[in-house]
Amino acid sequence: MTAFRPRLSAASADLAMYVRRLAQAARRRFVRAPKRWCAVVLLTVFLGYALWISNGVVTEFEERRWDVPAGVYAAPVELYSGLDIAAAGLSEILDKLGYQRVAEIRRPGEYRAGPGEISLWTRSFQFWDTLEPALQRVIHFDAERIATIRDTSEQRVPLLRLEPMRLGSIFATHHEDRLLVEPDAIPTLLVDTLKAVEDRKFDRHHGLDFAAIVRAAWVNLRHGEIRQGGSTLTQQLVKSYFLDRRKTIGRKIREAIMAVALELRYDKQELLHAYINEIYLGQQGARAIHGFGLASEFYFAKHLSKLELHEIALLVALVKGPSYYDPRRHADRATERRNWVLTTLANLELVDPSAAKTAAEKDLGVAARTRVGSRYQPAYMDLVRRQLATDYPIDEPATRGLRVFTSLDPRVQTLAERELAAGLERLQPDGDEPSIEGAVIVTHPSTGEVIAMVGGRRADFDGFNRALNARRPVGSLIKPFVYLAALQSGDYTLASTINDEPIDVLLDNGDVWAPQNFSKESHGEVPLIRALAASYNQATVHLGLAVGVTSVAELLQNLGLDREPAPYPSLLLGAIDLSPFDVAQLYNSLANGGFRTPLRAVRSIVDTDGQPLVRYALELEPAANADAVQQLNQALVQVVERGTGRPAKNTLPENMIVAGKTGTSDEFRDSWFAGFGNDYLAVVWVGRDDNQPIGLTGSAGALTIWTPVISGIEHSTGRYPSLSSSLKPVWIDYQSGLATREGCGESVLVPIPSEVRLRRLPGCGSGLGELGARALDWLDNIGKRR
Amino acid sequence: MKHLSLCLLLVGISACSYLPVTETPNRNESTSGSNEGSSVPGDVAGSSGGAATASAELLHQSRASQATGHYQRAASDIERALRIEPRNPYLWLELGKIRLAAGNKQQAAALAQKAMSMTGNDASARTAAQRLLDDANTY
């Protein structure tokens, strides 16, 4: 406890009092000594200045102190019987939610895992729609899925909604990230270590430690440079508010004034609390790591309360220079300083010497930077901010303390990050500079929710978000929309033939464009379905010109493209730059059966009292003819069955039917794959930031990442939405487009509008005579064998 | 005699395979709705029994909210159900009904169309979807 000190309502009141007294004294002395009066005037000016900046620092302190951020949450996991998740998977989720694994459950937030079973006591949570109470449940597993969920009286329960994982915060004042530590959650050891290392007289001084300043000044003078800082914790706090890092006398004076002002205004506990949450401790790309709460996660992937002695010592060691002592880049320096901290603690008898010795022998213990599954989701948070910025300005004072509920699925996010990193590693083993990069987006097409977004190879790095911001030529990814326009026109079916022949297109500027097929071969008359599945360029251009480039451009806009594409013929082969997000929006409309629903990340926003403020309802708009889309999607299934996406079949689970399209841009600069199963859509892009060729087609590059992602999340197998009643399934020959029967020619079952009659492939009729002839042949052979 | 009966057998078999294919291009059969009136979502393609029970529970909750005019809450429950069973036409229909009750005709019509596209062979679902579409377009 500090001794009695006058408590003032404002630091400025204190200083104002001094000013007044001095003014009185000045008046008295004015008559007597003009020279002294000059000095007094200067002093007054100085004090006026001091008053002004004191006000500034107090305002800053207050704003930050009351800046309760908007909390951002992932989608809550909904458990039900039949859900594909193993006990280990659920354990992982519970661990991430901060549940304690115990031998015996005694309170909410604990769980027990047995063979094939998990018992838990959930925590109460204020969802946007209801306050979900704490519930005791037992979940039984059957191999990799949930068998039953029961309550305490053994009754089966159909559904269990867990509380959502917290992803991060959005602060109104500074837009930086913090993991705020509450006063009662600050470990005593941390406080002791801080004071021991940075400011031994913290509890006693009034903002400045004059002995420390004098000592530092002496040391610095002797060495001719700034070597020692005499800054108290309070001074450091002030320094961290303002970016200016110049070490001038003027700044030091300013800092000193502000430190005194804060000390007059606030007590030691408040200052310490602010310090713990503010101090700069590291950097990750564009993201500054402030505060011990966040630093603990950043360096050790652990909650602050779980840190051990050697870890706390390292964090405090970093205060002096987070870059200079960066444990990941300068491990030796970091270890040396950490051990000096430990020695200091032992010398001051704050820890046992043997404990200090043991700690000093330990490794730094810093988690590898590219650890996946971390809670920080910069790419996804980007999307959240973007959505909020347009619809709900988060800077408003009224937005403080809000809770933002998103549709991020942490399991899918983790899978996507892992597969992208692993895939890029396979495609370009480390060591080759510059590295190839990639992006992944996963959506739930029916609802238009974005459930995962990966902005680059290093997912937790807050750098360029390629998923949202990398606009690249899409190449063949555009083709499905050309074919959809054709199917929608009513003039074409999947069996209609088009010309895969050389074509010269006269452009507006007088040039002649003569597109080539990838294989440099032309194939003559080909059915639509084959032209799309095999991605023939020439056939696509013929078709696109017949349908009209403007129709295609219009269709793209209807399906969600947010700008007007230039209607040049080259659009037909994908000479348009889109981000993976743009592509996902377009393909989502296909996966959703021709209904456009704007892709979104935020589901709802709730205020500090739990009252719902905003809810983004599911909204659809019919954007393309549903029958045409059904036909097109079947062609996209053939892309994987028989076309350019065929390599996926080697690793996809048997019976999993997926639809998609490869995309390769000019000179192999971009490798794309966009595709969907029954319940999920995923878009993958691979390329180089500097736009240099990577030498990979869509199937050699992006597809190798897309396949494990979709296999990991799609669980329903073998089923495909039932056909519309105006379509009928018809067997056609994949090569010619003529009608056939199963097993004759290269037969494939496709939806065709009911009223359409197709010509038959010769020799593949289903006539009785035909069959009878074959039967007689067989009989004949039997006769011969006998 | 043996030759003759073999011939007859073969002719019989070939006659059977002359019947037109009527299956939808599924690898497995999808069981159509149980059609016990439109109050219960049928057993739909791609869902396990547990999923159907879970969404039935949410549907039940939603109906309770609808009865007291809490349309946002009602819609939110259906959206939760749709995340579990996205291809259940009855859920899309229910959402459309809620939008209509809340006065959003445009969305009601769009959702009716979406439901329609999911009905497949389920005649009862298709009728209900048509009815909703008519309602949305008339008043």
CSV table of C-alpha atoms in Angstrom, one decimal, chain A residues 43-428:
chain,number,residue,atom,x,y,z
A,43,LEU,CA,8.6,28.7,-16.3
A,44,THR,CA,5.0,29.6,-16.7
A,45,VAL,CA,5.1,28.9,-20.4
A,46,PHE,CA,6.8,25.6,-19.7
A,47,LEU,CA,4.2,24.6,-17.2
A,48,GLY,CA,1.4,25.6,-19.6
A,49,TYR,CA,3.0,23.2,-22.1
A,50,ALA,CA,3.3,20.5,-19.4
A,51,LEU,CA,-0.4,20.9,-18.6
A,52,TRP,CA,-1.3,20.5,-22.2
A,53,ILE,CA,0.6,17.3,-22.8
A,54,SER,CA,-0.5,15.9,-19.5
A,55,ASN,CA,-4.0,16.2,-20.6
A,56,GLY,CA,-3.1,14.4,-23.8
A,57,VAL,CA,-1.6,11.4,-22.1
A,58,VAL,CA,-4.5,11.1,-19.6
A,59,THR,CA,-7.0,11.2,-22.4
A,60,GLU,CA,-5.1,8.4,-24.2
A,61,PHE,CA,-5.0,6.3,-21.1
A,62,GLU,CA,-8.7,6.7,-20.5
A,63,GLU,CA,-9.6,5.8,-24.0
A,64,ARG,CA,-7.6,2.7,-24.1
A,65,ARG,CA,-8.7,1.6,-20.6
A,66,TRP,CA,-12.3,1.8,-21.6
A,67,ASP,CA,-11.8,0.5,-25.1
A,68,VAL,CA,-13.6,-2.8,-24.7
A,69,PRO,CA,-13.1,-4.4,-28.0
A,70,ALA,CA,-15.6,-6.2,-30.1
A,71,GLY,CA,-15.0,-9.9,-29.7
A,72,VAL,CA,-15.0,-12.0,-32.8
A,73,TYR,CA,-16.1,-15.7,-32.6
A,74,ALA,CA,-16.0,-18.7,-34.9
A,75,ALA,CA,-19.1,-20.7,-35.7
A,76,PRO,CA,-20.2,-22.8,-32.8
A,77,VAL,CA,-19.8,-26.6,-33.2
A,78,GLU,CA,-23.1,-28.4,-33.4
A,79,LEU,CA,-23.0,-32.0,-32.3
A,80,TYR,CA,-25.6,-34.5,-33.3
A,81,SER,CA,-25.8,-38.3,-33.7
A,82,GLY,CA,-24.3,-39.3,-37.0
A,83,LEU,CA,-21.9,-36.3,-37.2
A,84,ASP,CA,-18.5,-37.3,-38.6
A,85,ILE,CA,-16.1,-36.6,-35.8
A,86,ALA,CA,-14.0,-38.9,-33.7
A,87,ALA,CA,-13.5,-38.7,-29.9
A,88,ALA,CA,-10.0,-37.3,-30.5
A,89,GLY,CA,-11.4,-34.6,-32.7
A,90,LEU,CA,-13.9,-33.5,-30.1
A,91,SER,CA,-11.1,-33.5,-27.5
A,92,GLU,CA,-9.1,-31.2,-29.6
A,93,ILE,CA,-12.1,-28.8,-30.0
A,94,LEU,CA,-12.7,-28.8,-26.3
A,95,ASP,CA,-9.0,-28.2,-25.5
A,96,LYS,CA,-9.1,-25.2,-27.9
A,97,LEU,CA,-12.1,-23.9,-26.1
A,98,GLY,CA,-10.1,-24.0,-22.9
A,99,TYR,CA,-11.9,-26.9,-21.3
A,100,GLN,CA,-10.0,-28.8,-18.6
A,101,ARG,CA,-9.5,-32.5,-19.1
A,102,VAL,CA,-10.2,-34.1,-15.7
A,103,ALA,CA,-10.7,-37.5,-14.1
A,104,GLU,CA,-13.9,-36.4,-12.5
A,105,ILE,CA,-16.1,-33.6,-13.7
A,106,ARG,CA,-17.1,-31.1,-11.0
A,107,ARG,CA,-17.9,-27.9,-12.8
A,108,PRO,CA,-18.7,-26.4,-16.2
A,109,GLY,CA,-15.7,-26.2,-18.5
A,110,GLU,CA,-14.5,-29.7,-17.7
A,111,TYR,CA,-14.6,-32.9,-19.6
A,112,ARG,CA,-13.6,-36.5,-19.2
A,113,ALA,CA,-12.6,-38.8,-22.0
A,114,GLY,CA,-13.0,-42.6,-21.8
A,115,PRO,CA,-12.9,-45.3,-24.4
A,116,GLY,CA,-15.3,-44.3,-27.2
A,117,GLU,CA,-16.9,-41.8,-24.9
A,118,ILE,CA,-16.6,-38.2,-23.8
A,119,SER,CA,-18.5,-36.7,-20.8
A,120,LEU,CA,-18.6,-32.9,-20.5
A,121,TRP,CA,-20.2,-30.0,-18.7
A,122,THR,CA,-20.6,-27.2,-21.2
A,123,ARG,CA,-20.3,-23.6,-20.2
A,124,SER,CA,-23.2,-21.3,-20.4
A,125,PHE,CA,-23.0,-18.9,-23.3
A,126,GLN,CA,-25.0,-15.9,-24.6
A,127,PHE,CA,-25.7,-16.7,-28.2
A,128,TRP,CA,-27.4,-14.2,-30.4
A,129,ASP,CA,-30.6,-16.0,-30.2
A,130,THR,CA,-30.6,-17.4,-26.7
A,131,LEU,CA,-28.7,-17.9,-23.5
A,132,GLU,CA,-27.6,-21.5,-23.6
A,133,PRO,CA,-27.3,-22.8,-20.1
A,134,ALA,CA,-24.4,-25.0,-18.9
A,135,LEU,CA,-25.3,-28.6,-19.7
A,136,GLN,CA,-24.0,-32.0,-18.6
A,137,ARG,CA,-23.8,-34.5,-21.5
A,138,VAL,CA,-22.3,-37.8,-22.4
A,139,ILE,CA,-21.3,-38.5,-26.0
A,140,HIS,CA,-20.8,-42.0,-27.3
A,141,PHE,CA,-18.8,-42.6,-30.4
A,142,ASP,CA,-18.9,-45.3,-33.0
A,143,ALA,CA,-15.6,-45.3,-34.8
A,144,GLU,CA,-15.3,-41.9,-36.4
A,145,ARG,CA,-18.7,-40.6,-35.8
A,146,ILE,CA,-21.1,-39.7,-32.9
A,147,ALA,CA,-23.4,-42.5,-32.0
A,148,THR,CA,-25.5,-40.8,-29.3
A,149,ILE,CA,-25.7,-37.8,-27.0
A,150,ARG,CA,-27.4,-38.3,-23.7
A,151,ASP,CA,-28.3,-36.2,-20.7
A,152,THR,CA,-27.8,-37.0,-17.1
A,153,SER,CA,-31.0,-39.2,-17.0
A,154,GLU,CA,-29.8,-41.2,-20.0
A,155,GLN,CA,-32.3,-39.6,-22.3
A,156,ARG,CA,-31.1,-39.1,-25.9
A,157,VAL,CA,-30.6,-35.5,-26.9
A,158,PRO,CA,-30.8,-34.6,-30.6
A,159,LEU,CA,-28.5,-31.7,-30.6
A,160,LEU,CA,-25.7,-30.0,-28.6
A,161,ARG,CA,-24.4,-26.6,-29.4
A,162,LEU,CA,-21.0,-25.8,-27.9
A,163,GLU,CA,-19.9,-22.3,-27.3
A,164,PRO,CA,-17.9,-20.7,-30.1
A,165,MET,CA,-14.2,-20.3,-30.1
A,166,ARG,CA,-13.0,-16.8,-29.7
A,167,LEU,CA,-10.9,-15.7,-32.7
A,168,GLY,CA,-9.8,-12.2,-31.7
A,169,SER,CA,-10.9,-8.7,-31.2
A,170,ILE,CA,-11.5,-5.5,-33.1
A,171,PHE,CA,-10.5,-2.4,-31.2
A,172,ALA,CA,-12.0,0.9,-32.1
A,173,THR,CA,-9.0,3.0,-31.0
A,174,HIS,CA,-6.0,1.4,-32.5
A,175,HIS,CA,-7.2,-1.6,-34.7
A,176,GLU,CA,-4.4,-3.7,-33.2
A,177,ASP,CA,-4.7,-7.0,-31.7
A,178,ARG,CA,-4.7,-7.7,-28.0
A,179,LEU,CA,-5.5,-10.5,-25.7
A,180,LEU,CA,-6.5,-8.4,-22.7
A,181,VAL,CA,-5.4,-9.8,-19.3
A,182,GLU,CA,-7.7,-9.0,-16.5
A,183,PRO,CA,-6.1,-7.6,-13.3
A,184,ASP,CA,-6.8,-10.8,-11.3
A,185,ALA,CA,-5.3,-13.0,-14.0
A,186,ILE,CA,-1.9,-11.3,-14.0
A,187,PRO,CA,0.6,-13.8,-12.5
A,188,THR,CA,2.4,-12.4,-9.5
A,189,LEU,CA,5.6,-13.8,-10.8
A,190,LEU,CA,5.3,-11.7,-13.9
A,191,VAL,CA,4.8,-8.5,-11.8
A,192,ASP,CA,7.7,-9.3,-9.6
A,193,THR,CA,10.0,-10.0,-12.5
A,194,LEU,CA,9.0,-6.9,-14.3
A,195,LYS,CA,9.7,-4.7,-11.3
A,196,ALA,CA,13.0,-6.5,-10.6
A,197,VAL,CA,14.2,-6.1,-14.2
A,198,GLU,CA,12.8,-2.9,-15.4
A,199,ASP,CA,11.8,-0.7,-12.4
A,200,ARG,CA,12.8,-1.7,-8.9
A,201,LYS,CA,11.4,1.4,-7.3
A,202,PHE,CA,8.1,1.2,-9.1
A,203,ASP,CA,6.1,1.0,-5.9
A,204,ARG,CA,7.7,4.0,-4.4
A,205,HIS,CA,8.4,6.6,-7.1
A,206,HIS,CA,6.1,9.1,-8.5
A,207,GLY,CA,6.7,8.5,-12.2
A,208,LEU,CA,10.4,9.1,-12.4
A,209,ASP,CA,13.3,7.3,-10.7
A,210,PHE,CA,15.8,10.1,-10.4
A,211,ALA,CA,18.5,7.9,-9.2
A,212,ALA,CA,18.1,5.7,-12.2
A,213,ILE,CA,18.0,8.7,-14.5
A,214,VAL,CA,21.2,10.1,-13.1
A,215,ARG,CA,22.9,6.7,-13.2
A,216,ALA,CA,21.9,6.2,-16.8
A,217,ALA,CA,23.0,9.7,-17.7
A,218,TRP,CA,26.3,9.1,-16.2
A,219,VAL,CA,26.8,5.8,-18.0
A,220,ASN,CA,25.7,7.3,-21.3
A,221,LEU,CA,27.9,10.3,-20.9
A,222,ARG,CA,30.9,8.1,-20.2
A,223,HIS,CA,30.3,6.0,-23.3
A,224,GLY,CA,29.2,8.8,-25.5
A,225,GLU,CA,26.0,7.1,-26.5
A,226,ILE,CA,22.7,6.0,-25.1
A,227,ARG,CA,23.4,2.7,-23.3
A,228,GLN,CA,21.2,2.6,-20.4
A,229,GLY,CA,17.6,3.6,-20.1
A,230,GLY,CA,16.5,5.0,-16.8
A,231,SER,CA,12.9,4.6,-17.7
A,232,THR,CA,10.4,3.6,-15.2
A,233,LEU,CA,7.5,1.3,-16.2
A,234,THR,CA,5.3,4.4,-16.3
A,235,GLN,CA,7.7,6.1,-18.7
A,236,GLN,CA,7.7,3.0,-20.8
A,237,LEU,CA,4.0,2.9,-20.9
A,238,VAL,CA,3.9,6.5,-22.1
A,239,LYS,CA,6.5,5.7,-24.7
A,240,SER,CA,4.3,2.9,-26.0
A,241,TYR,CA,1.4,5.1,-26.6
A,242,PHE,CA,3.2,7.3,-29.0
A,243,LEU,CA,5.2,6.0,-32.0
A,244,ASP,CA,8.0,8.4,-31.9
A,245,ARG,CA,11.1,6.4,-31.0
A,246,ARG,CA,13.7,9.1,-31.3
A,247,LYS,CA,15.9,9.4,-28.2
A,248,THR,CA,16.2,13.1,-27.8
A,249,ILE,CA,16.3,15.2,-24.7
A,250,GLY,CA,13.1,16.9,-25.7
A,251,ARG,CA,11.3,13.6,-25.9
A,252,LYS,CA,12.7,12.5,-22.6
A,253,ILE,CA,11.3,15.6,-21.0
A,254,ARG,CA,8.0,15.1,-22.5
A,255,GLU,CA,7.9,11.5,-21.4
A,256,ALA,CA,8.9,12.5,-17.9
A,257,ILE,CA,6.1,15.1,-17.7
A,258,MET,CA,3.5,12.5,-18.9
A,259,ALA,CA,4.8,9.9,-16.5
A,260,VAL,CA,4.3,12.2,-13.6
A,261,ALA,CA,0.9,13.2,-14.8
A,262,LEU,CA,-0.2,9.5,-15.0
A,263,GLU,CA,1.2,8.8,-11.6
A,264,LEU,CA,-0.7,11.7,-10.1
A,265,ARG,CA,-3.9,10.6,-11.7
A,266,TYR,CA,-3.9,6.8,-11.4
A,267,ASP,CA,-2.7,4.3,-8.8
A,268,LYS,CA,0.0,1.7,-9.2
A,269,GLN,CA,-2.4,-1.2,-9.9
A,270,GLU,CA,-4.0,0.6,-12.7
A,271,LEU,CA,-0.7,1.6,-14.3
A,272,LEU,CA,0.6,-1.9,-14.0
A,273,HIS,CA,-2.5,-3.3,-15.6
A,274,ALA,CA,-2.2,-0.9,-18.5
A,275,TYR,CA,1.5,-1.7,-18.9
A,276,ILE,CA,0.9,-5.4,-19.0
A,277,ASN,CA,-1.6,-5.1,-21.8
A,278,GLU,CA,0.2,-2.4,-23.8
A,279,ILE,CA,3.9,-3.0,-23.9
A,280,TYR,CA,5.3,-3.9,-27.3
A,281,LEU,CA,6.8,-7.4,-27.3
A,282,GLY,CA,7.2,-8.6,-30.9
A,283,GLN,CA,6.3,-8.3,-34.6
A,284,GLN,CA,4.7,-10.7,-37.0
A,285,GLY,CA,4.6,-9.2,-40.5
A,286,ALA,CA,2.2,-6.2,-40.3
A,287,ARG,CA,0.9,-7.3,-36.9
A,288,ALA,CA,2.4,-5.8,-33.8
A,289,ILE,CA,2.3,-8.0,-30.7
A,290,HIS,CA,1.3,-5.9,-27.7
A,291,GLY,CA,0.7,-7.0,-24.2
A,292,PHE,CA,1.8,-10.1,-22.3
A,293,GLY,CA,-1.5,-12.0,-23.0
A,294,LEU,CA,-0.9,-12.0,-26.7
A,295,ALA,CA,2.9,-12.4,-26.4
A,296,SER,CA,2.3,-15.6,-24.4
A,297,GLU,CA,0.2,-17.0,-27.2
A,298,PHE,CA,2.6,-15.7,-29.9
A,299,TYR,CA,5.8,-17.1,-28.5
A,300,PHE,CA,4.6,-20.1,-26.5
A,301,ALA,CA,1.1,-20.9,-27.9
A,302,LYS,CA,0.0,-21.0,-24.3
A,303,HIS,CA,-2.3,-18.9,-22.1
A,304,LEU,CA,-0.5,-16.5,-19.8
A,305,SER,CA,-1.6,-18.2,-16.7
A,306,LYS,CA,0.1,-21.5,-17.8
A,307,LEU,CA,3.6,-20.0,-18.3
A,308,GLU,CA,6.5,-21.4,-16.3
A,309,LEU,CA,9.4,-19.5,-14.8
A,310,HIS,CA,11.7,-19.7,-17.7
A,311,GLU,CA,9.0,-18.5,-20.1
A,312,ILE,CA,8.0,-15.5,-18.0
A,313,ALA,CA,11.7,-14.7,-17.7
A,314,LEU,CA,12.0,-14.7,-21.5
A,315,LEU,CA,9.0,-12.4,-22.0
A,316,VAL,CA,10.3,-9.9,-19.5
A,317,ALA,CA,13.7,-10.1,-21.2
A,318,LEU,CA,12.1,-9.1,-24.4
A,319,VAL,CA,10.8,-5.8,-23.0
A,320,LYS,CA,14.2,-4.2,-23.6
A,321,GLY,CA,14.2,-5.0,-27.3
A,322,PRO,CA,11.8,-7.4,-28.9
A,323,SER,CA,13.6,-7.4,-32.2
A,324,TYR,CA,17.1,-7.4,-30.8
A,325,TYR,CA,16.3,-10.3,-28.5
A,326,ASP,CA,13.9,-12.0,-30.8
A,327,PRO,CA,14.1,-15.6,-29.6
A,328,ARG,CA,13.3,-17.0,-33.1
A,329,ARG,CA,16.0,-15.0,-34.8
A,330,HIS,CA,18.6,-14.3,-32.1
A,331,ALA,CA,18.3,-17.3,-29.8
A,332,ASP,CA,21.7,-16.8,-28.2
A,333,ARG,CA,21.1,-13.2,-27.2
A,334,ALA,CA,17.6,-14.1,-26.0
A,335,THR,CA,18.9,-17.0,-23.9
A,336,GLU,CA,21.7,-14.8,-22.4
A,337,ARG,CA,19.3,-12.1,-21.4
A,338,ARG,CA,16.7,-14.5,-20.1
A,339,ASN,CA,19.3,-16.1,-17.9
A,340,TRP,CA,20.4,-12.7,-16.6
A,341,VAL,CA,16.8,-12.1,-15.6
A,342,LEU,CA,16.7,-15.4,-13.8
A,343,THR,CA,19.9,-14.6,-12.0
A,344,THR,CA,18.5,-11.2,-11.0
A,345,LEU,CA,15.4,-12.9,-9.6
A,346,ALA,CA,17.5,-15.3,-7.6
A,347,ASN,CA,19.7,-12.5,-6.3
A,348,LEU,CA,16.7,-10.6,-5.1
A,349,GLU,CA,15.4,-13.7,-3.5
A,350,LEU,CA,12.2,-13.6,-5.5
A,351,VAL,CA,12.8,-17.2,-6.6
A,352,ASP,CA,14.7,-20.2,-5.3
A,353,PRO,CA,18.2,-20.3,-6.7
A,354,SER,CA,17.8,-23.9,-7.6
A,355,ALA,CA,14.6,-23.1,-9.5
A,356,ALA,CA,16.4,-20.3,-11.3
A,357,LYS,CA,19.3,-22.6,-12.2
A,358,THR,CA,16.9,-25.3,-13.6
A,359,ALA,CA,15.1,-22.7,-15.6
A,360,ALA,CA,18.3,-21.3,-17.0
A,361,GLU,CA,19.2,-24.7,-18.3
A,362,LYS,CA,16.0,-25.0,-20.3
A,363,ASP,CA,15.6,-24.3,-24.0
A,364,LEU,CA,13.8,-21.2,-24.9
A,365,GLY,CA,10.8,-23.3,-25.6
A,366,VAL,CA,9.4,-21.0,-28.3
A,367,ALA,CA,6.7,-22.4,-30.6
A,368,ALA,CA,7.6,-22.6,-34.3
A,369,ARG,CA,6.2,-19.7,-36.1
A,370,THR,CA,4.2,-21.7,-38.7
A,371,ARG,CA,2.3,-23.7,-36.1
A,372,VAL,CA,-1.1,-24.3,-37.7
A,373,GLY,CA,-4.3,-24.3,-35.7
A,374,SER,CA,-3.5,-21.1,-33.9
A,375,ARG,CA,-6.5,-19.0,-33.0
A,376,TYR,CA,-5.3,-16.0,-34.9
A,377,GLN,CA,-6.9,-15.9,-38.3
A,378,PRO,CA,-5.7,-12.8,-40.2
A,379,ALA,CA,-7.2,-13.7,-43.5
A,380,TYR,CA,-10.6,-14.5,-42.2
A,381,MET,CA,-10.6,-11.5,-39.9
A,382,ASP,CA,-9.8,-9.4,-43.0
A,383,LEU,CA,-13.1,-10.6,-44.5
A,384,VAL,CA,-15.0,-10.0,-41.3
A,385,ARG,CA,-13.7,-6.4,-41.1
A,386,ARG,CA,-14.5,-5.9,-44.7
A,387,GLN,CA,-18.1,-7.0,-44.2
A,388,LEU,CA,-18.5,-4.9,-41.1
A,389,ALA,CA,-17.0,-1.9,-42.6
A,390,THR,CA,-19.6,-1.7,-45.3
A,391,ASP,CA,-22.6,-2.7,-43.2
A,392,TYR,CA,-21.7,-1.8,-39.6
A,393,PRO,CA,-18.9,0.7,-38.9
A,394,ILE,CA,-17.0,-0.8,-36.1
A,395,ASP,CA,-15.3,2.5,-35.1
A,396,GLU,CA,-18.4,3.8,-33.5
A,397,PRO,CA,-18.2,4.2,-29.7
A,398,ALA,CA,-21.5,2.3,-29.6
A,399,THR,CA,-19.7,-0.8,-31.0
A,400,ARG,CA,-17.5,-1.3,-28.0
A,401,GLY,CA,-18.0,-4.5,-26.2
A,402,LEU,CA,-19.9,-6.1,-29.0
A,403,ARG,CA,-19.7,-9.8,-29.9
A,404,VAL,CA,-19.4,-10.6,-33.6
A,405,PHE,CA,-20.4,-14.2,-34.6
A,406,THR,CA,-18.9,-15.5,-37.7
A,407,SER,CA,-19.2,-18.7,-39.8
A,408,LEU,CA,-15.6,-19.8,-39.5
A,409,ASP,CA,-15.2,-23.5,-39.0
A,410,PRO,CA,-12.0,-24.0,-37.1
A,411,ARG,CA,-11.6,-27.6,-38.1
A,412,VAL,CA,-12.0,-26.9,-41.8
A,413,GLN,CA,-9.7,-23.8,-41.4
A,414,THR,CA,-7.0,-26.0,-39.8
A,415,LEU,CA,-7.3,-28.6,-42.6
A,416,ALA,CA,-7.2,-26.0,-45.3
A,417,GLU,CA,-4.1,-24.4,-43.9
A,418,ARG,CA,-2.3,-27.7,-43.4
A,419,GLU,CA,-3.1,-28.9,-46.9
A,420,LEU,CA,-2.1,-25.7,-48.5
A,421,ALA,CA,1.3,-25.6,-46.7
A,422,ALA,CA,1.9,-29.3,-47.4
A,423,GLY,CA,0.8,-29.0,-51.0
A,424,LEU,CA,3.0,-26.0,-51.7
A,425,GLU,CA,5.9,-27.8,-50.0
A,426,ARG,CA,5.4,-30.8,-52.4
A,427,LEU,CA,5.1,-28.6,-55.4
A,428,GLN,CA,8.2,-26.6,-54.5
